[in-house]
mmCIF file with all atom_site columns, C-alpha atoms in Angstrom:
data_model
loop_
_atom_site.group_PDB
_atom_site.id
_atom_site.type_symbol
_atom_site.label_atom_id
_atom_site.label_alt_id
_atom_site.label_comp_id
_atom_site.label_asym_id
_atom_site.label_entity_id
_atom_site.label_seq_id
_atom_site.pdbx_PDB_ins_code
_atom_site.Cartn_x
_atom_site.Cartn_y
_atom_site.Cartn_z
_atom_site.occupancy
_atom_site.B_iso_or_equiv
_atom_site.pdbx_formal_charge
_atom_site.auth_seq_id
_atom_site.auth_comp_id
_atom_site.auth_asym_id
_atom_site.auth_atom_id
_atom_site.pdbx_PDB_model_num
ATOM 1   C CA . UNK A 1 1   ? 0.000   0.000  0.000   1.00 0.00 ? 1167 UNK A CA 1
ATOM 2   C CA . UNK A 1 2   ? 1.423   3.376  -1.024  1.00 0.00 ? 1168 UNK A CA 1
ATOM 3   C CA . UNK A 1 3   ? 1.461   5.752  1.947   1.00 0.00 ? 1169 UNK A CA 1
ATOM 4   C CA . UNK A 1 4   ? 1.308   9.027  -0.020  1.00 0.00 ? 1170 UNK A CA 1
ATOM 5   C CA . UNK A 1 5   ? 0.073   8.748  -3.581  1.00 0.00 ? 1171 UNK A CA 1
ATOM 6   C CA . UNK A 1 6   ? -0.254  11.522 -6.103  1.00 0.00 ? 1172 UNK A CA 1
ATOM 7   C CA . UNK A 1 7   ? -1.568  11.614 -9.648  1.00 0.00 ? 1173 UNK A CA 1
ATOM 8   C CA . UNK A 1 8   ? -0.693  12.087 -12.377 1.00 0.00 ? 1174 UNK A CA 1
ATOM 9   C CA . UNK A 1 9   ? 3.007   11.233 -12.410 1.00 0.00 ? 1175 UNK A CA 1
ATOM 10  C CA . UNK A 1 10  ? 3.581   13.232 -15.590 1.00 0.00 ? 1176 UNK A CA 1
ATOM 11  C CA . UNK A 1 11  ? 1.656   16.230 -16.832 1.00 0.00 ? 1177 UNK A CA 1
ATOM 12  C CA . UNK A 1 12  ? 2.461   17.947 -20.114 1.00 0.00 ? 1178 UNK A CA 1
ATOM 13  C CA . UNK A 1 13  ? 0.347   20.942 -21.048 1.00 0.00 ? 1179 UNK A CA 1
ATOM 14  C CA . UNK A 1 14  ? 0.269   24.220 -22.917 1.00 0.00 ? 1180 UNK A CA 1
ATOM 15  C CA . UNK A 1 15  ? 0.777   27.657 -21.423 1.00 0.00 ? 1181 UNK A CA 1
ATOM 16  C CA . UNK A 1 16  ? -2.460  29.212 -20.244 1.00 0.00 ? 1182 UNK A CA 1
ATOM 17  C CA . UNK A 1 17  ? -4.175  25.918 -19.428 1.00 0.00 ? 1183 UNK A CA 1
ATOM 18  C CA . UNK A 1 18  ? -5.587  24.960 -16.028 1.00 0.00 ? 1184 UNK A CA 1
ATOM 19  C CA . UNK A 1 19  ? -4.543  21.677 -14.450 1.00 0.00 ? 1185 UNK A CA 1
ATOM 20  C CA . UNK A 1 20  ? -4.929  19.775 -11.175 1.00 0.00 ? 1186 UNK A CA 1
ATOM 21  C CA . UNK A 1 21  ? -2.750  17.369 -9.232  1.00 0.00 ? 1187 UNK A CA 1
ATOM 22  C CA . UNK A 1 22  ? -4.297  15.068 -6.655  1.00 0.00 ? 1188 UNK A CA 1
ATOM 23  C CA . UNK A 1 23  ? -2.793  13.672 -3.482  1.00 0.00 ? 1189 UNK A CA 1
ATOM 24  C CA . UNK A 1 24  ? -4.010  11.146 -0.945  1.00 0.00 ? 1190 UNK A CA 1
ATOM 25  C CA . UNK A 1 25  ? -2.357  9.756  2.188   1.00 0.00 ? 1191 UNK A CA 1
ATOM 26  C CA . UNK A 1 26  ? -3.408  6.661  4.135   1.00 0.00 ? 1192 UNK A CA 1
ATOM 27  C CA . UNK A 1 27  ? -1.152  7.280  7.141   1.00 0.00 ? 1193 UNK A CA 1
ATOM 28  C CA . UNK A 1 28  ? -3.787  8.976  9.253   1.00 0.00 ? 1194 UNK A CA 1
ATOM 29  C CA . UNK A 1 29  ? -1.703  12.144 9.402   1.00 0.00 ? 1195 UNK A CA 1
ATOM 30  C CA . UNK A 1 30  ? -3.287  15.499 10.153  1.00 0.00 ? 1196 UNK A CA 1
ATOM 31  C CA . UNK A 1 31  ? -0.892  17.625 8.114   1.00 0.00 ? 1197 UNK A CA 1
ATOM 32  C CA . UNK A 1 32  ? -0.298  17.622 4.370   1.00 0.00 ? 1198 UNK A CA 1
ATOM 33  C CA . UNK A 1 33  ? 1.995   19.718 2.182   1.00 0.00 ? 1199 UNK A CA 1
ATOM 34  C CA . UNK A 1 34  ? 2.843   20.682 -1.337  1.00 0.00 ? 1200 UNK A CA 1
ATOM 35  C CA . UNK A 1 35  ? 6.519   21.161 -2.199  1.00 0.00 ? 1201 UNK A CA 1
ATOM 36  C CA . UNK A 1 36  ? 7.977   22.345 -5.492  1.00 0.00 ? 1202 UNK A CA 1
ATOM 37  C CA . UNK A 1 37  ? 11.314  21.018 -6.746  1.00 0.00 ? 1203 UNK A CA 1
ATOM 38  C CA . UNK A 1 38  ? 13.012  23.056 -9.442  1.00 0.00 ? 1204 UNK A CA 1
ATOM 39  C CA . UNK A 1 39  ? 15.454  21.940 -12.113 1.00 0.00 ? 1205 UNK A CA 1
ATOM 40  C CA . UNK A 1 40  ? 18.356  22.351 -9.662  1.00 0.00 ? 1206 UNK A CA 1
ATOM 41  C CA . UNK A 1 41  ? 16.643  19.954 -7.258  1.00 0.00 ? 1207 UNK A CA 1
ATOM 42  C CA . UNK A 1 42  ? 15.877  22.683 -4.741  1.00 0.00 ? 1208 UNK A CA 1
ATOM 43  C CA . UNK A 1 43  ? 12.817  21.740 -2.641  1.00 0.00 ? 1209 UNK A CA 1
ATOM 44  C CA . UNK A 1 44  ? 10.623  24.597 -1.489  1.00 0.00 ? 1210 UNK A CA 1
ATOM 45  C CA . UNK A 1 45  ? 7.451   24.439 0.556   1.00 0.00 ? 1211 UNK A CA 1
ATOM 46  C CA . UNK A 1 46  ? 4.366   25.921 -1.085  1.00 0.00 ? 1212 UNK A CA 1
ATOM 47  C CA . UNK A 1 47  ? 1.445   25.098 1.201   1.00 0.00 ? 1213 UNK A CA 1
ATOM 48  C CA . UNK A 1 48  ? 0.633   23.233 4.356   1.00 0.00 ? 1214 UNK A CA 1
ATOM 49  C CA . UNK A 1 49  ? -2.773  22.118 5.580   1.00 0.00 ? 1215 UNK A CA 1
ATOM 50  C CA . UNK A 1 50  ? -3.578  20.836 9.040   1.00 0.00 ? 1216 UNK A CA 1
ATOM 51  C CA . UNK A 1 51  ? -6.831  18.936 9.297   1.00 0.00 ? 1217 UNK A CA 1
ATOM 52  C CA . UNK A 1 52  ? -8.258  20.655 6.198   1.00 0.00 ? 1218 UNK A CA 1
ATOM 53  C CA . UNK A 1 53  ? -7.202  24.146 7.297   1.00 0.00 ? 1219 UNK A CA 1
ATOM 54  C CA . UNK A 1 54  ? -4.562  26.157 5.448   1.00 0.00 ? 1220 UNK A CA 1
ATOM 55  C CA . UNK A 1 55  ? -1.720  26.972 7.844   1.00 0.00 ? 1221 UNK A CA 1
ATOM 56  C CA . UNK A 1 56  ? 1.177   27.832 5.539   1.00 0.00 ? 1222 UNK A CA 1
ATOM 57  C CA . UNK A 1 57  ? 1.104   29.724 2.259   1.00 0.00 ? 1223 UNK A CA 1
ATOM 58  C CA . UNK A 1 58  ? 4.615   30.572 1.177   1.00 0.00 ? 1224 UNK A CA 1
ATOM 59  C CA . UNK A 1 59  ? 3.862   33.584 -1.049  1.00 0.00 ? 1225 UNK A CA 1
ATOM 60  C CA . UNK A 1 60  ? 2.790   31.353 -3.866  1.00 0.00 ? 1226 UNK A CA 1
ATOM 61  C CA . UNK A 1 61  ? 0.990   33.125 -6.763  1.00 0.00 ? 1227 UNK A CA 1
ATOM 62  C CA . UNK A 1 62  ? -2.775  32.956 -6.366  1.00 0.00 ? 1228 UNK A CA 1
ATOM 63  C CA . UNK A 1 63  ? -2.937  30.991 -9.628  1.00 0.00 ? 1229 UNK A CA 1
ATOM 64  C CA . UNK A 1 64  ? -2.140  28.074 -7.316  1.00 0.00 ? 1230 UNK A CA 1
ATOM 65  C CA . UNK A 1 65  ? -5.102  27.009 -5.221  1.00 0.00 ? 1231 UNK A CA 1
ATOM 66  C CA . UNK A 1 66  ? -4.838  24.046 -2.864  1.00 0.00 ? 1232 UNK A CA 1
ATOM 67  C CA . UNK A 1 67  ? -7.973  22.289 -1.707  1.00 0.00 ? 1233 UNK A CA 1
ATOM 68  C CA . UNK A 1 68  ? -8.349  19.803 1.101   1.00 0.00 ? 1234 UNK A CA 1
ATOM 69  C CA . UNK A 1 69  ? -11.747 18.076 1.085   1.00 0.00 ? 1235 UNK A CA 1
ATOM 70  C CA . UNK A 1 70  ? -10.719 15.971 4.086   1.00 0.00 ? 1236 UNK A CA 1
ATOM 71  C CA . UNK A 1 71  ? -7.519  15.470 6.024   1.00 0.00 ? 1237 UNK A CA 1
ATOM 72  C CA . UNK A 1 72  ? -6.456  12.531 3.844   1.00 0.00 ? 1238 UNK A CA 1
ATOM 73  C CA . UNK A 1 73  ? -6.565  14.525 0.606   1.00 0.00 ? 1239 UNK A CA 1
ATOM 74  C CA . UNK A 1 74  ? -4.826  17.647 -0.615  1.00 0.00 ? 1240 UNK A CA 1
ATOM 75  C CA . UNK A 1 75  ? -5.224  18.656 -4.230  1.00 0.00 ? 1241 UNK A CA 1
ATOM 76  C CA . UNK A 1 76  ? -3.442  21.404 -6.108  1.00 0.00 ? 1242 UNK A CA 1
ATOM 77  C CA . UNK A 1 77  ? -5.147  23.356 -8.875  1.00 0.00 ? 1243 UNK A CA 1
ATOM 78  C CA . UNK A 1 78  ? -3.091  25.644 -11.088 1.00 0.00 ? 1244 UNK A CA 1
ATOM 79  C CA . UNK A 1 79  ? -4.722  28.258 -13.309 1.00 0.00 ? 1245 UNK A CA 1
ATOM 80  C CA . UNK A 1 80  ? -3.217  29.938 -16.362 1.00 0.00 ? 1246 UNK A CA 1
ATOM 81  C CA . UNK A 1 81  ? -0.085  27.816 -16.389 1.00 0.00 ? 1247 UNK A CA 1
ATOM 82  C CA . UNK A 1 82  ? 3.198   29.577 -17.169 1.00 0.00 ? 1248 UNK A CA 1
ATOM 83  C CA . UNK A 1 83  ? 6.528   28.264 -18.420 1.00 0.00 ? 1249 UNK A CA 1
ATOM 84  C CA . UNK A 1 84  ? 8.068   28.918 -14.997 1.00 0.00 ? 1250 UNK A CA 1
ATOM 85  C CA . UNK A 1 85  ? 5.609   26.510 -13.383 1.00 0.00 ? 1251 UNK A CA 1
ATOM 86  C CA . UNK A 1 86  ? 7.483   23.603 -14.946 1.00 0.00 ? 1252 UNK A CA 1
ATOM 87  C CA . UNK A 1 87  ? 8.881   21.601 -12.035 1.00 0.00 ? 1253 UNK A CA 1
ATOM 88  C CA . UNK A 1 88  ? 8.297   18.471 -10.016 1.00 0.00 ? 1254 UNK A CA 1
ATOM 89  C CA . UNK A 1 89  ? 5.568   18.891 -7.415  1.00 0.00 ? 1255 UNK A CA 1
ATOM 90  C CA . UNK A 1 90  ? 5.657   16.709 -4.324  1.00 0.00 ? 1256 UNK A CA 1
ATOM 91  C CA . UNK A 1 91  ? 2.895   16.038 -1.896  1.00 0.00 ? 1257 UNK A CA 1
ATOM 92  C CA . UNK A 1 92  ? 3.888   15.082 1.649   1.00 0.00 ? 1258 UNK A CA 1
ATOM 93  C CA . UNK A 1 93  ? 2.279   14.377 4.987   1.00 0.00 ? 1259 UNK A CA 1
ATOM 94  C CA . UNK A 1 94  ? 3.366   14.348 8.603   1.00 0.00 ? 1260 UNK A CA 1
ATOM 95  C CA . UNK A 1 95  ? 2.000   14.187 12.119  1.00 0.00 ? 1261 UNK A CA 1
ATOM 96  C CA . UNK A 1 96  ? 3.701   17.012 14.029  1.00 0.00 ? 1262 UNK A CA 1
ATOM 97  C CA . UNK A 1 97  ? 3.850   16.536 17.761  1.00 0.00 ? 1263 UNK A CA 1
ATOM 98  C CA . UNK A 1 98  ? 4.076   12.734 17.726  1.00 0.00 ? 1264 UNK A CA 1
ATOM 99  C CA . UNK A 1 99  ? 7.765   12.021 18.165  1.00 0.00 ? 1265 UNK A CA 1
ATOM 100 C CA . UNK A 1 100 ? 7.995   9.115  15.780  1.00 0.00 ? 1266 UNK A CA 1
ATOM 101 C CA . UNK A 1 101 ? 5.928   10.665 13.025  1.00 0.00 ? 1267 UNK A CA 1
ATOM 102 C CA . UNK A 1 102 ? 7.157   14.240 12.735  1.00 0.00 ? 1268 UNK A CA 1
ATOM 103 C CA . UNK A 1 103 ? 9.134   13.384 9.627   1.00 0.00 ? 1269 UNK A CA 1
ATOM 104 C CA . UNK A 1 104 ? 7.686   14.114 6.220   1.00 0.00 ? 1270 UNK A CA 1
ATOM 105 C CA . UNK A 1 105 ? 6.488   11.248 4.067   1.00 0.00 ? 1271 UNK A CA 1
ATOM 106 C CA . UNK A 1 106 ? 6.625   12.146 0.383   1.00 0.00 ? 1272 UNK A CA 1
ATOM 107 C CA . UNK A 1 107 ? 4.706   11.012 -2.646  1.00 0.00 ? 1273 UNK A CA 1
ATOM 108 C CA . UNK A 1 108 ? 6.575   10.052 -5.808  1.00 0.00 ? 1274 UNK A CA 1
ATOM 109 C CA . UNK A 1 109 ? 6.087   13.447 -7.452  1.00 0.00 ? 1275 UNK A CA 1
ATOM 110 C CA . UNK A 1 110 ? 4.293   14.933 -10.448 1.00 0.00 ? 1276 UNK A CA 1
ATOM 111 C CA . UNK A 1 111 ? 6.533   16.201 -13.200 1.00 0.00 ? 1277 UNK A CA 1
ATOM 112 C CA . UNK A 1 112 ? 4.798   19.177 -14.763 1.00 0.00 ? 1278 UNK A CA 1
ATOM 113 C CA . UNK A 1 113 ? 6.029   20.418 -18.138 1.00 0.00 ? 1279 UNK A CA 1
ATOM 114 C CA . UNK A 1 114 ? 4.502   23.595 -19.507 1.00 0.00 ? 1280 UNK A CA 1
ATOM 115 C CA . UNK A 1 115 ? 5.135   24.111 -23.227 1.00 0.00 ? 1281 UNK A CA 1
ATOM 116 C CA . UNK B 2 1   ? 35.302  11.803 0.485   1.00 0.00 ? 1178 UNK B CA 1
ATOM 117 C CA . UNK B 2 2   ? 33.512  15.004 1.643   1.00 0.00 ? 1179 UNK B CA 1
ATOM 118 C CA . UNK B 2 3   ? 31.263  17.549 0.041   1.00 0.00 ? 1180 UNK B CA 1
ATOM 119 C CA . UNK B 2 4   ? 29.399  20.673 1.052   1.00 0.00 ? 1181 UNK B CA 1
ATOM 120 C CA . UNK B 2 5   ? 25.828  20.762 -0.138  1.00 0.00 ? 1182 UNK B CA 1
ATOM 121 C CA . UNK B 2 6   ? 25.671  23.894 -2.279  1.00 0.00 ? 1183 UNK B CA 1
ATOM 122 C CA . UNK B 2 7   ? 24.237  24.104 -5.829  1.00 0.00 ? 1184 UNK B CA 1
ATOM 123 C CA . UNK B 2 8   ? 23.964  20.316 -6.071  1.00 0.00 ? 1185 UNK B CA 1
ATOM 124 C CA . UNK B 2 9   ? 27.624  19.353 -6.009  1.00 0.00 ? 1186 UNK B CA 1
ATOM 125 C CA . UNK B 2 10  ? 28.538  15.795 -6.803  1.00 0.00 ? 1187 UNK B CA 1
ATOM 126 C CA . UNK B 2 11  ? 30.459  13.533 -4.500  1.00 0.00 ? 1188 UNK B CA 1
ATOM 127 C CA . UNK B 2 12  ? 32.016  10.537 -6.217  1.00 0.00 ? 1189 UNK B CA 1
ATOM 128 C CA . UNK B 2 13  ? 33.197  7.628  -4.110  1.00 0.00 ? 1190 UNK B CA 1
ATOM 129 C CA . UNK B 2 14  ? 34.383  4.117  -4.755  1.00 0.00 ? 1191 UNK B CA 1
ATOM 130 C CA . UNK B 2 15  ? 32.134  1.261  -3.702  1.00 0.00 ? 1192 UNK B CA 1
ATOM 131 C CA . UNK B 2 16  ? 33.106  0.153  -0.211  1.00 0.00 ? 1193 UNK B CA 1
ATOM 132 C CA . UNK B 2 17  ? 34.527  3.532  0.831   1.00 0.00 ? 1194 UNK B CA 1
ATOM 133 C CA . UNK B 2 18  ? 32.917  5.731  3.453   1.00 0.00 ? 1195 UNK B CA 1
ATOM 134 C CA . UNK B 2 19  ? 31.030  8.873  2.355   1.00 0.00 ? 1196 UNK B CA 1
ATOM 135 C CA . UNK B 2 20  ? 30.549  12.120 4.195   1.00 0.00 ? 1197 UNK B CA 1
ATOM 136 C CA . UNK B 2 21  ? 27.916  14.579 3.059   1.00 0.00 ? 1198 UNK B CA 1
ATOM 137 C CA . UNK B 2 22  ? 27.799  17.977 4.729   1.00 0.00 ? 1199 UNK B CA 1
ATOM 138 C CA . UNK B 2 23  ? 25.048  20.515 5.227   1.00 0.00 ? 1200 UNK B CA 1
ATOM 139 C CA . UNK B 2 24  ? 25.001  24.015 6.700   1.00 0.00 ? 1201 UNK B CA 1
ATOM 140 C CA . UNK B 2 25  ? 21.626  24.942 8.139   1.00 0.00 ? 1202 UNK B CA 1
ATOM 141 C CA . UNK B 2 26  ? 20.356  28.454 8.528   1.00 0.00 ? 1203 UNK B CA 1
ATOM 142 C CA . UNK B 2 27  ? 18.217  28.850 11.634  1.00 0.00 ? 1204 UNK B CA 1
ATOM 143 C CA . UNK B 2 28  ? 19.782  28.611 15.091  1.00 0.00 ? 1205 UNK B CA 1
ATOM 144 C CA . UNK B 2 29  ? 16.288  27.959 16.505  1.00 0.00 ? 1206 UNK B CA 1
ATOM 145 C CA . UNK B 2 30  ? 15.901  24.751 14.467  1.00 0.00 ? 1207 UNK B CA 1
ATOM 146 C CA . UNK B 2 31  ? 15.698  21.781 16.787  1.00 0.00 ? 1208 UNK B CA 1
ATOM 147 C CA . UNK B 2 32  ? 14.919  18.836 14.560  1.00 0.00 ? 1209 UNK B CA 1
ATOM 148 C CA . UNK B 2 33  ? 16.874  17.692 11.513  1.00 0.00 ? 1210 UNK B CA 1
ATOM 149 C CA . UNK B 2 34  ? 16.373  14.996 8.932   1.00 0.00 ? 1211 UNK B CA 1
ATOM 150 C CA . UNK B 2 35  ? 18.439  13.531 6.137   1.00 0.00 ? 1212 UNK B CA 1
ATOM 151 C CA . UNK B 2 36  ? 16.537  12.452 3.057   1.00 0.00 ? 1213 UNK B CA 1
ATOM 152 C CA . UNK B 2 37  ? 17.626  10.357 0.091   1.00 0.00 ? 1214 UNK B CA 1
ATOM 153 C CA . UNK B 2 38  ? 16.089  10.981 -3.318  1.00 0.00 ? 1215 UNK B CA 1
ATOM 154 C CA . UNK B 2 39  ? 16.610  8.482  -6.098  1.00 0.00 ? 1216 UNK B CA 1
ATOM 155 C CA . UNK B 2 40  ? 15.971  9.423  -9.694  1.00 0.00 ? 1217 UNK B CA 1
ATOM 156 C CA . UNK B 2 41  ? 12.249  9.718  -10.460 1.00 0.00 ? 1218 UNK B CA 1
ATOM 157 C CA . UNK B 2 42  ? 11.200  9.207  -6.841  1.00 0.00 ? 1219 UNK B CA 1
ATOM 158 C CA . UNK B 2 43  ? 10.228  11.280 -3.867  1.00 0.00 ? 1220 UNK B CA 1
ATOM 159 C CA . UNK B 2 44  ? 12.606  11.948 -0.980  1.00 0.00 ? 1221 UNK B CA 1
ATOM 160 C CA . UNK B 2 45  ? 12.856  9.088  1.504   1.00 0.00 ? 1222 UNK B CA 1
ATOM 161 C CA . UNK B 2 46  ? 13.668  9.399  5.182   1.00 0.00 ? 1223 UNK B CA 1
ATOM 162 C CA . UNK B 2 47  ? 17.103  8.115  6.195   1.00 0.00 ? 1224 UNK B CA 1
ATOM 163 C CA . UNK B 2 48  ? 17.780  9.332  9.712   1.00 0.00 ? 1225 UNK B CA 1
ATOM 164 C CA . UNK B 2 49  ? 16.841  12.168 12.020  1.00 0.00 ? 1226 UNK B CA 1
ATOM 165 C CA . UNK B 2 50  ? 18.346  13.913 15.020  1.00 0.00 ? 1227 UNK B CA 1
ATOM 166 C CA . UNK B 2 51  ? 17.083  16.343 17.622  1.00 0.00 ? 1228 UNK B CA 1
ATOM 167 C CA . UNK B 2 52  ? 19.057  19.304 18.865  1.00 0.00 ? 1229 UNK B CA 1
ATOM 168 C CA . UNK B 2 53  ? 19.609  17.745 22.293  1.00 0.00 ? 1230 UNK B CA 1
ATOM 169 C CA . UNK B 2 54  ? 21.891  15.181 20.647  1.00 0.00 ? 1231 UNK B CA 1
ATOM 170 C CA . UNK B 2 55  ? 25.112  15.557 18.684  1.00 0.00 ? 1232 UNK B CA 1
ATOM 171 C CA . UNK B 2 56  ? 25.282  12.098 17.157  1.00 0.00 ? 1233 UNK B CA 1
ATOM 172 C CA . UNK B 2 57  ? 22.872  9.422  16.101  1.00 0.00 ? 1234 UNK B CA 1
ATOM 173 C CA . UNK B 2 58  ? 23.568  6.120  14.408  1.00 0.00 ? 1235 UNK B CA 1
ATOM 174 C CA . UNK B 2 59  ? 21.474  3.975  12.151  1.00 0.00 ? 1236 UNK B CA 1
ATOM 175 C CA . UNK B 2 60  ? 22.245  1.061  9.939   1.00 0.00 ? 1237 UNK B CA 1
ATOM 176 C CA . UNK B 2 61  ? 25.415  2.083  8.050   1.00 0.00 ? 1238 UNK B CA 1
ATOM 177 C CA . UNK B 2 62  ? 24.541  5.763  8.549   1.00 0.00 ? 1239 UNK B CA 1
ATOM 178 C CA . UNK B 2 63  ? 25.546  8.264  11.204  1.00 0.00 ? 1240 UNK B CA 1
ATOM 179 C CA . UNK B 2 64  ? 24.353  11.834 11.560  1.00 0.00 ? 1241 UNK B CA 1
ATOM 180 C CA . UNK B 2 65  ? 26.479  14.401 13.384  1.00 0.00 ? 1242 UNK B CA 1
ATOM 181 C CA . UNK B 2 66  ? 25.119  17.723 14.571  1.00 0.00 ? 1243 UNK B CA 1
ATOM 182 C CA . UNK B 2 67  ? 27.264  20.714 15.507  1.00 0.00 ? 1244 UNK B CA 1
ATOM 183 C CA . UNK B 2 68  ? 24.954  23.434 16.768  1.00 0.00 ? 1245 UNK B CA 1
ATOM 184 C CA . UNK B 2 69  ? 27.792  25.857 17.425  1.00 0.00 ? 1246 UNK B CA 1
ATOM 185 C CA . UNK B 2 70  ? 28.516  26.230 13.721  1.00 0.00 ? 1247 UNK B CA 1
ATOM 186 C CA . UNK B 2 71  ? 25.072  25.101 12.495  1.00 0.00 ? 1248 UNK B CA 1
ATOM 187 C CA . UNK B 2 72  ? 26.461  22.126 10.659  1.00 0.00 ? 1249 UNK B CA 1
ATOM 188 C CA . UNK B 2 73  ? 25.048  18.699 9.963   1.00 0.00 ? 1250 UNK B CA 1
ATOM 189 C CA . UNK B 2 74  ? 26.768  15.755 8.349   1.00 0.00 ? 1251 UNK B CA 1
ATOM 190 C CA . UNK B 2 75  ? 25.727  12.341 7.111   1.00 0.00 ? 1252 UNK B CA 1
ATOM 191 C CA . UNK B 2 76  ? 28.249  9.558  7.131   1.00 0.00 ? 1253 UNK B CA 1
ATOM 192 C CA . UNK B 2 77  ? 27.568  6.438  5.088   1.00 0.00 ? 1254 UNK B CA 1
ATOM 193 C CA . UNK B 2 78  ? 29.762  3.443  5.860   1.00 0.00 ? 1255 UNK B CA 1
ATOM 194 C CA . UNK B 2 79  ? 30.815  0.984  3.154   1.00 0.00 ? 1256 UNK B CA 1
ATOM 195 C CA . UNK B 2 80  ? 29.005  2.894  0.411   1.00 0.00 ? 1257 UNK B CA 1
ATOM 196 C CA . UNK B 2 81  ? 27.134  0.725  -2.083  1.00 0.00 ? 1258 UNK B CA 1
ATOM 197 C CA . UNK B 2 82  ? 25.900  1.411  -5.633  1.00 0.00 ? 1259 UNK B CA 1
ATOM 198 C CA . UNK B 2 83  ? 22.355  1.520  -4.245  1.00 0.00 ? 1260 UNK B CA 1
ATOM 199 C CA . UNK B 2 84  ? 23.372  4.560  -2.206  1.00 0.00 ? 1261 UNK B CA 1
ATOM 200 C CA . UNK B 2 85  ? 23.705  6.621  -5.396  1.00 0.00 ? 1262 UNK B CA 1
ATOM 201 C CA . UNK B 2 86  ? 21.126  9.393  -5.074  1.00 0.00 ? 1263 UNK B CA 1
ATOM 202 C CA . UNK B 2 87  ? 20.693  13.044 -4.128  1.00 0.00 ? 1264 UNK B CA 1
ATOM 203 C CA . UNK B 2 88  ? 20.862  13.652 -0.385  1.00 0.00 ? 1265 UNK B CA 1
ATOM 204 C CA . UNK B 2 89  ? 19.107  16.518 1.363   1.00 0.00 ? 1266 UNK B CA 1
ATOM 205 C CA . UNK B 2 90  ? 19.231  17.815 4.873   1.00 0.00 ? 1267 UNK B CA 1
ATOM 206 C CA . UNK B 2 91  ? 16.084  19.408 6.274   1.00 0.00 ? 1268 UNK B CA 1
ATOM 207 C CA . UNK B 2 92  ? 15.620  21.571 9.368   1.00 0.00 ? 1269 UNK B CA 1
ATOM 208 C CA . UNK B 2 93  ? 12.515  22.185 11.415  1.00 0.00 ? 1270 UNK B CA 1
ATOM 209 C CA . UNK B 2 94  ? 11.472  24.165 14.452  1.00 0.00 ? 1271 UNK B CA 1
ATOM 210 C CA . UNK B 2 95  ? 9.500   21.912 16.783  1.00 0.00 ? 1272 UNK B CA 1
ATOM 211 C CA . UNK B 2 96  ? 5.747   21.934 16.231  1.00 0.00 ? 1273 UNK B CA 1
ATOM 212 C CA . UNK B 2 97  ? 6.032   24.396 13.408  1.00 0.00 ? 1274 UNK B CA 1
ATOM 213 C CA . UNK B 2 98  ? 4.735   22.664 10.313  1.00 0.00 ? 1275 UNK B CA 1
ATOM 214 C CA . UNK B 2 99  ? 7.508   23.667 7.969   1.00 0.00 ? 1276 UNK B CA 1
ATOM 215 C CA . UNK B 2 100 ? 10.716  21.935 6.930   1.00 0.00 ? 1277 UNK B CA 1
ATOM 216 C CA . UNK B 2 101 ? 13.418  23.879 5.107   1.00 0.00 ? 1278 UNK B CA 1
ATOM 217 C CA . UNK B 2 102 ? 15.578  21.843 2.801   1.00 0.00 ? 1279 UNK B CA 1
ATOM 218 C CA . UNK B 2 103 ? 19.216  22.305 1.909   1.00 0.00 ? 1280 UNK B CA 1
ATOM 219 C CA . UNK B 2 104 ? 20.214  22.377 -1.723  1.00 0.00 ? 1281 UNK B CA 1
ATOM 220 C CA . UNK B 2 105 ? 21.220  18.719 -1.930  1.00 0.00 ? 1282 UNK B CA 1
ATOM 221 C CA . UNK B 2 106 ? 24.342  16.725 -2.752  1.00 0.00 ? 1283 UNK B CA 1
ATOM 222 C CA . UNK B 2 107 ? 24.496  14.114 -5.450  1.00 0.00 ? 1284 UNK B CA 1
ATOM 223 C CA . UNK B 2 108 ? 26.313  10.959 -4.386  1.00 0.00 ? 1285 UNK B CA 1
ATOM 224 C CA . UNK B 2 109 ? 27.775  8.897  -7.197  1.00 0.00 ? 1286 UNK B CA 1
ATOM 225 C CA . UNK B 2 110 ? 29.083  5.470  -6.203  1.00 0.00 ? 1287 UNK B CA 1
ATOM 226 C CA . UNK B 2 111 ? 31.517  3.899  -8.627  1.00 0.00 ? 1288 UNK B CA 1
ATOM 227 C CA . UNK B 2 112 ? 31.576  0.083  -8.731  1.00 0.00 ? 1289 UNK B CA 1
#
């Protein structure tokens, strides 16, 4: 069973389109995240949700809109895609406050290519 | 061999040698640190963690050293194997604050 699963794995689209990436975790964690990894492998946090509530928004353009229908799901919708949005997007989850589960568990990533 | 994790440098080691990957973290208030391994086409995977009340922690073939005075973290891999080839990241966190900051990563290349 995959702990954090995200779909699709690859997403190729034209500039100006709107696309969504879905993420689900079966670890029972309260907190979920979206991270962006650029071409130099730098990982940067975008959003964090705790039990469906947005708690971190790292000055991401408002073309990016996360949605958490329940604490096991965190989706990312991107409007009006731009060339600079091309990256690998990782979903992650954690359970802050429980000593053994504070670490982040990552999905396998969605490689977004905007043409 | 040793490497400092800036701008994705590459550390090349011979199979069977020991590897040392270094990381400088930024926030003196950070109290929890993790090393992650990322293989090509996959998400980062947890290797080992350490809290700020410790200066050393050992796992299976891996050791993490923490020097809070100079804000430095290192990962030592004993008897490096081809399967250890990956990009390694350190991450820092302030307890109960839901945000990890990642270092820029070091690519480890193990030559058979």
